[in-house]
Coordinates of C-alpha atoms in Angstrom, one line a residue:
Chain A
X1 CA 0.0 0.0 0.0
X2 CA 2.9 2.3 0.8
X3 CA 5.2 3.2 -2.1
X4 CA 8.1 0.8 -2.4
X5 CA 10.8 3.3 -1.6
X6 CA 9.1 4.0 1.7
X7 CA 8.6 0.4 2.5
X8 CA 12.3 -0.3 1.8
X9 CA 13.4 2.3 4.4
X10 CA 10.8 1.0 6.9
X11 CA 12.3 -2.5 6.4
X12 CA 15.8 -1.3 6.9
X13 CA 15.0 0.5 10.1
X14 CA 13.0 -2.4 11.3
X15 CA 16.1 -4.6 11.1
X16 CA 17.9 -2.5 13.6
X17 CA 18.0 -3.9 17.2
X18 CA 15.2 -2.6 19.4
X19 CA 13.4 -1.0 16.5
X20 CA 9.9 -2.4 15.9
X21 CA 7.5 -1.9 13.0
X22 CA 5.8 1.2 14.6
X23 CA 9.1 2.9 15.3
X24 CA 10.5 2.1 11.9
X25 CA 7.4 3.7 10.3
X26 CA 7.7 6.8 12.6
X27 CA 11.4 7.3 11.7
X28 CA 10.8 6.8 8.0
X29 CA 8.0 9.4 8.0
X30 CA 10.2 11.7 9.9
X31 CA 12.8 11.4 7.2
X32 CA 10.2 11.9 4.5
X33 CA 9.6 15.4 5.8
X34 CA 13.3 16.3 5.7
X35 CA 15.1 18.1 2.9
X36 CA 16.6 15.9 0.2
X37 CA 20.1 17.0 1.2
X38 CA 19.6 15.6 4.7
X39 CA 18.5 12.2 3.2
X40 CA 21.7 12.3 1.0
X41 CA 23.8 13.0 4.1
X42 CA 22.2 10.2 6.1
X43 CA 22.5 7.7 3.3
X44 CA 26.1 8.6 2.5
X45 CA 27.1 8.4 6.2
X46 CA 25.7 4.9 6.4
X47 CA 27.3 3.8 3.1
X48 CA 30.7 5.1 4.1
X49 CA 30.5 3.9 7.7
X50 CA 33.1 1.2 7.2
X51 CA 35.3 2.9 4.7
X52 CA 38.9 3.4 5.8
X53 CA 38.0 1.8 9.2
X54 CA 40.4 -0.8 10.6
X55 CA 41.0 -2.3 14.0
X56 CA 44.0 -1.0 15.8
X57 CA 46.9 -3.5 15.5
X58 CA 47.7 -3.2 19.1
X59 CA 44.4 -3.0 21.0
X60 CA 41.7 -3.8 18.4
X61 CA 40.0 -0.5 19.0
X62 CA 38.3 1.0 15.8
X63 CA 40.8 3.2 14.0
X64 CA 41.4 5.1 10.8
X65 CA 45.1 4.5 11.1
X66 CA 47.1 1.3 11.8
X67 CA 47.3 2.2 15.5
X68 CA 44.4 4.0 17.2
X69 CA 44.7 7.4 18.8
X70 CA 44.8 6.0 22.3
X71 CA 47.7 3.6 21.5
X72 CA 49.5 6.5 19.6
X73 CA 49.0 9.0 22.5
X74 CA 52.5 9.4 24.2
X75 CA 50.8 10.6 27.4
X76 CA 49.0 7.3 28.1
X77 CA 50.4 5.0 30.7
X78 CA 51.6 2.0 28.7
X79 CA 52.0 -0.2 31.8
X80 CA 48.3 -0.8 32.4
X81 CA 45.9 -2.5 30.1
X82 CA 42.1 -2.4 30.6
X83 CA 40.5 -5.4 28.9
X84 CA 37.0 -4.8 27.5
X85 CA 34.5 -6.7 25.4
X86 CA 33.6 -4.1 22.8
X87 CA 34.8 -0.8 21.3
X88 CA 31.9 1.0 22.9
X89 CA 33.2 0.0 26.3
X90 CA 36.3 2.1 25.6
X91 CA 34.2 5.1 25.0
X92 CA 32.4 4.5 28.3
X93 CA 35.7 4.4 30.3
X94 CA 37.1 7.4 28.4
X95 CA 34.1 9.5 29.3
X96 CA 34.9 9.0 33.0
X97 CA 38.3 10.5 32.5
X98 CA 39.6 8.3 35.3
X99 CA 41.7 5.9 33.2
X100 CA 44.9 6.9 31.4
X101 CA 46.3 3.4 30.5
X102 CA 45.8 1.4 27.3
X103 CA 42.9 -0.9 26.3
X104 CA 42.4 -4.3 24.8
X105 CA 39.2 -5.0 23.0
X106 CA 38.3 -8.7 23.1
X107 CA 35.6 -8.3 20.4
X108 CA 33.2 -10.4 22.3
X109 CA 33.0 -12.9 25.2
X110 CA 33.6 -16.6 25.4
X111 CA 30.1 -18.1 24.9
X112 CA 29.9 -21.8 24.2
X113 CA 26.1 -21.4 23.6
X114 CA 26.8 -19.1 20.7
X115 CA 29.8 -21.1 19.5
X116 CA 32.3 -18.4 20.5
X117 CA 35.5 -19.9 21.9
X118 CA 38.6 -18.1 23.1
X119 CA 40.2 -18.5 19.7
X120 CA 37.4 -16.3 18.2
X121 CA 38.4 -13.4 20.4
X122 CA 41.6 -11.4 20.6
X123 CA 42.8 -13.2 23.7
X124 CA 46.0 -14.6 22.0
X125 CA 47.0 -11.1 21.0
X126 CA 46.4 -9.9 24.6
X127 CA 48.6 -12.7 25.9
X128 CA 51.4 -11.7 23.5
X129 CA 51.1 -8.0 24.6
X130 CA 51.4 -8.9 28.3
X131 CA 54.2 -11.3 27.6
X132 CA 56.3 -9.0 25.4
X133 CA 55.7 -5.6 26.8
X134 CA 56.4 -4.2 30.2
X135 CA 52.8 -4.5 31.5
X136 CA 52.3 -4.0 35.3
X137 CA 48.6 -4.5 35.6
X138 CA 45.8 -6.0 33.6
X139 CA 42.3 -4.7 34.6
X140 CA 39.6 -7.2 33.5
X141 CA 36.6 -5.0 32.6
X142 CA 34.3 -7.5 30.9
X143 CA 30.6 -7.1 31.7
X144 CA 29.4 -8.5 35.1
X145 CA 27.3 -11.2 33.2
X146 CA 27.8 -14.9 33.4
X147 CA 29.7 -14.9 30.1
X148 CA 31.7 -11.8 31.1
X149 CA 32.7 -13.3 34.4
X150 CA 33.7 -16.6 32.7
X151 CA 35.8 -14.7 30.2
X152 CA 37.5 -12.8 32.9
X153 CA 38.2 -16.0 34.8
X154 CA 39.6 -17.6 31.7
X155 CA 41.9 -14.7 31.0
X156 CA 43.1 -14.4 34.6
X157 CA 44.1 -18.1 34.5
X158 CA 45.8 -17.7 31.2
X159 CA 47.9 -14.7 32.3
X160 CA 48.7 -16.0 35.7
X161 CA 52.0 -17.6 34.7
X162 CA 53.2 -14.2 33.4
X163 CA 53.2 -12.8 36.9
X164 CA 51.4 -9.6 36.1
X165 CA 49.0 -8.0 38.5
X166 CA 45.5 -8.9 37.5
X167 CA 42.5 -7.0 38.8
X168 CA 38.7 -7.1 38.1
X169 CA 36.5 -4.0 38.1
X170 CA 34.4 -3.7 41.2
X171 CA 30.9 -5.1 41.2
X172 CA 28.3 -3.8 43.7
X173 CA 25.4 -1.4 43.9
X174 CA 25.3 1.2 41.2
X175 CA 25.3 4.9 42.2
X176 CA 21.8 6.2 42.9
X177 CA 20.2 2.8 43.1
X178 CA 18.0 1.5 45.9
X179 CA 19.3 -1.3 48.1
X180 CA 15.8 -2.6 48.6
X181 CA 15.4 -3.3 44.9
X182 CA 18.9 -4.7 44.3
X183 CA 19.0 -8.3 43.2
X184 CA 20.5 -11.0 45.5
X185 CA 23.8 -11.4 43.5
X186 CA 24.5 -7.7 43.3
X187 CA 23.9 -7.4 47.1
X188 CA 26.2 -10.4 47.7
X189 CA 28.9 -8.8 45.6
X190 CA 28.6 -5.5 47.4
X191 CA 29.1 -7.3 50.7
X192 CA 32.1 -9.4 49.5
X193 CA 33.7 -6.3 48.0
X194 CA 33.2 -4.0 51.0
X195 CA 36.0 -1.6 51.8
X196 CA 37.3 0.1 54.9
X197 CA 35.5 3.3 55.7
Chain B
X189 CA 38.0 9.7 19.9
X190 CA 35.8 7.6 17.6
X191 CA 36.7 7.7 13.9
X192 CA 34.9 10.4 12.0
X193 CA 32.9 8.0 9.8
X194 CA 31.5 6.4 13.0
X195 CA 30.7 9.8 14.6
X196 CA 28.9 10.9 11.5
X197 CA 26.5 7.9 11.6
X198 CA 25.9 8.3 15.3
X199 CA 25.1 12.0 14.7
X200 CA 22.7 11.1 11.9
X201 CA 20.8 8.5 14.1
X202 CA 20.9 10.9 17.0
X203 CA 18.8 13.5 15.0
X204 CA 16.0 11.1 14.6
X205 CA 13.0 11.6 17.0
X206 CA 13.2 9.5 20.1
X207 CA 16.8 8.4 19.5
X208 CA 19.2 9.5 22.2
X209 CA 23.0 9.4 22.2
X210 CA 23.2 5.9 23.7
X211 CA 20.7 4.4 21.2
X212 CA 22.4 6.1 18.3
X213 CA 25.7 4.6 19.4
X214 CA 24.2 1.1 19.8
X215 CA 22.5 1.3 16.3
X216 CA 25.8 2.5 14.7
X217 CA 27.8 -0.3 16.3
X218 CA 25.2 -2.8 15.2
X219 CA 25.6 -1.5 11.6
X220 CA 29.4 -1.7 12.0
X221 CA 29.1 -5.5 12.4
X222 CA 27.0 -5.9 9.3
X223 CA 28.3 -6.8 5.8
X224 CA 29.3 -3.9 3.6
X225 CA 26.4 -4.8 1.2
X226 CA 23.9 -4.3 4.0
X227 CA 25.3 -0.8 4.6
X228 CA 25.0 -0.1 0.9
X229 CA 21.4 -1.2 0.9
X230 CA 20.5 0.8 4.0
X231 CA 22.3 3.9 2.6
X232 CA 20.7 3.6 -0.8
X233 CA 17.3 3.1 0.6
X234 CA 17.5 6.3 2.7
X235 CA 19.0 8.3 -0.2
X236 CA 16.3 7.3 -2.7
X237 CA 13.5 7.5 -0.1
X238 CA 11.9 10.6 -1.8
X239 CA 12.8 9.8 -5.4
X240 CA 9.7 9.4 -7.6
X241 CA 7.4 10.2 -4.6
X242 CA 4.6 12.6 -5.0
X243 CA 1.4 13.4 -3.1
X244 CA -1.7 12.1 -4.6
X245 CA -3.5 14.9 -6.5
X246 CA -6.8 13.9 -5.0
X247 CA -6.3 12.8 -1.4
X248 CA -2.6 13.9 -0.7
X249 CA -1.6 10.3 0.2
X250 CA 2.0 9.4 -0.7
X251 CA 2.1 8.0 -4.1
X252 CA 4.4 7.0 -7.0
X253 CA 1.8 7.9 -9.5
X254 CA -0.3 11.1 -9.9
X255 CA -3.2 9.4 -8.1
X256 CA -2.6 7.0 -5.3
X257 CA -3.6 3.3 -5.4
X258 CA -6.5 3.9 -3.1
X259 CA -8.0 6.7 -5.2
X260 CA -7.3 4.6 -8.4
X261 CA -9.0 1.5 -6.9
X262 CA -12.4 1.1 -8.7
X263 CA -13.7 -1.0 -5.8
X264 CA -13.5 1.8 -3.2
X265 CA -16.6 3.6 -2.2
X266 CA -16.1 7.1 -3.6
X267 CA -19.0 8.6 -1.6
X268 CA -17.2 8.6 1.7
X269 CA -14.1 10.5 2.7
X270 CA -12.2 9.8 5.8
X271 CA -10.2 12.9 6.8
X272 CA -6.9 12.2 8.6
X273 CA -3.9 14.3 9.7
X274 CA -1.0 12.2 8.3
X275 CA -0.3 9.6 5.7
X276 CA 0.5 7.0 8.4
X277 CA -3.1 7.4 9.7
X278 CA -4.3 5.9 6.4
X279 CA -2.1 2.9 7.0
X280 CA -3.6 2.5 10.5
X281 CA -7.2 2.5 9.1
X282 CA -6.3 0.2 6.2
X283 CA -4.9 -2.3 8.6
X284 CA -8.4 -2.6 10.3
X285 CA -9.9 -3.6 6.9
X286 CA -13.1 -1.9 8.1
X287 CA -13.1 1.1 5.8
X288 CA -13.6 1.0 2.0
X289 CA -14.0 4.7 1.2
X290 CA -11.5 7.3 0.2
X291 CA -9.2 9.4 2.4
X292 CA -8.1 13.0 2.6
X293 CA -4.7 13.8 4.2
X294 CA -4.7 17.2 5.9
X295 CA -0.9 17.0 6.2
X296 CA -1.1 18.4 9.8
X297 CA -3.5 20.1 12.2
X298 CA -4.4 23.7 12.8
X299 CA -2.0 24.9 15.4
X300 CA -1.7 28.6 16.1
X301 CA 1.1 27.9 18.6
X302 CA 3.2 26.4 15.8
X303 CA 2.0 29.0 13.3
X304 CA 0.0 26.5 11.3
X305 CA -3.3 28.0 9.9
X306 CA -6.0 26.3 7.8
X307 CA -4.3 27.7 4.7
X308 CA -1.2 25.6 5.4
X309 CA -3.2 22.4 5.3
X310 CA -5.1 20.7 2.4
X311 CA -8.5 21.9 3.8
X312 CA -9.2 24.0 0.7
X313 CA -8.7 20.9 -1.5
X314 CA -11.1 18.9 0.8
X315 CA -13.7 21.6 0.5
X316 CA -13.5 21.5 -3.3
X317 CA -13.7 17.7 -3.3
X318 CA -16.9 17.7 -1.2
X319 CA -18.3 20.5 -3.2
X320 CA -17.7 19.1 -6.7
X321 CA -18.0 15.4 -6.2
X322 CA -20.9 13.3 -5.0
X323 CA -19.8 12.8 -1.4
X324 CA -22.4 11.4 1.0
X325 CA -20.3 11.4 4.2
X326 CA -17.2 13.0 5.6
X327 CA -15.7 11.2 8.6
X328 CA -13.5 13.5 10.7
X329 CA -10.6 11.2 11.9
X330 CA -8.2 13.8 13.3
X331 CA -6.5 12.8 16.5
X332 CA -8.5 13.2 19.8
X333 CA -6.1 15.9 20.9
X334 CA -6.8 19.6 21.5
X335 CA -5.5 20.5 18.1
X336 CA -7.1 17.5 16.4
X337 CA -10.5 18.4 17.9
X338 CA -10.1 22.1 16.9
X339 CA -9.3 21.1 13.4
X340 CA -12.3 18.7 13.2
X341 CA -14.5 21.5 14.5
X342 CA -13.1 24.0 11.9
X343 CA -13.7 21.6 9.1
X344 CA -17.2 20.6 10.2
X345 CA -18.2 24.3 10.3
X346 CA -16.6 24.9 6.9
X347 CA -18.4 22.0 5.2
X348 CA -21.8 22.6 7.0
X349 CA -23.2 24.7 4.1
X350 CA -22.5 21.9 1.7
X351 CA -25.2 19.8 3.4
X352 CA -23.0 16.6 3.6
X353 CA -23.3 14.2 6.5
X354 CA -20.3 14.9 8.8
X355 CA -19.3 12.4 11.5
X356 CA -16.5 12.2 14.0
X357 CA -14.7 8.9 15.0
X358 CA -15.8 7.7 18.4
X359 CA -13.8 8.7 21.4
X360 CA -14.0 6.5 24.6
X361 CA -12.1 3.8 26.4
X362 CA -9.6 1.9 24.3
X363 CA -10.1 -1.8 24.1
X364 CA -8.3 -3.7 26.8
X365 CA -7.9 -0.6 29.0
X366 CA -8.8 -0.3 32.6
X367 CA -11.7 2.1 33.6
X368 CA -10.0 2.8 36.9
X369 CA -6.9 4.3 35.2
X370 CA -8.8 6.2 32.4
X371 CA -8.4 10.0 32.5
X372 CA -11.4 12.1 33.3
X373 CA -11.9 13.4 29.7
X374 CA -11.8 9.9 28.2
X375 CA -14.3 8.7 30.7
X376 CA -16.6 11.8 30.1
X377 CA -16.4 11.0 26.3
X378 CA -17.3 7.4 26.9
X379 CA -20.4 8.4 28.8
X380 CA -21.4 11.1 26.3
X381 CA -21.0 8.6 23.5
X382 CA -22.8 5.7 25.1
X383 CA -24.8 3.5 22.8
X384 CA -27.9 1.3 23.2
X385 CA -27.1 -2.2 24.3

């Protein structure tokens, strides 16, 4: 019933995660009201998204050059590596402004259910980095999920022989949350991880 | 910190209604993991969204031809016009399968706050349609909002001299809702519009 060009854009939006039919329609009709130039810009941006993009040879962050801007930055502390699952996690840490070391992007988590084994991730490369460079500390910052915890455990065992300090980001109650509504595991973690006051 | 190509797509998504920074990032990183061909398809779909699209000369529905498929359909009842605000409203009615007449898209509502007067809408064209064609009934199906009601009132007064039957879609409790949580106005409407049982 709708013109094909419109249906096509609705379909494309509908394939995005968390975007249902109604939202896809709403977004498409929003675009329909925009100037043609805006549609060109949007379309070109999507088409060229992956052009010139590579993964940093050192940390596997997204980059336009062989090594990413974080690895290339001479002001970063090269003795600490923060291990994260995805590129977006780097952005999250960078926004805090509290970390000045380097990163290592695993590009996923170990997940037997989804057929993802350690070999599918960048764990080998991490091992080589820790082995060959003067790394003092490896911070395991995978998500506090079952798979994230398992991946952290796997990496900690793998790196143990290298005698590097291995830490895990703290798990506990998030700021602004209500103890009453915290789940049992989070509360347990917040007790286990309690600190001197 | 992120490559420019990535930032550009995040910005483009972020401009869409209801899409915040986090969602824009999530959608962009989802696209990053797709095949290049999928990015091409998405980009092309957006770029060509408005190509060959016109508004139907009769009802102002979106169309690839001078008159839209609904106006061109010989099986539709040409004596009834359902007046809606937006093209998407037509889709909503068509999905019910309960309406076999024609439509008229106002392309908005009268809204003095936003500087939209009757002249900015397709009300003149509607008046001419009712005046010159053999229309038996005009169903006012603008939204049950203040502006939608005001627009319906305006049109009903305008068409009154033409001695056509003018109706307004029923307002009341939506199916599956709970009377206890209905707002005062909806409840009033459901009383005023009560029907013999």
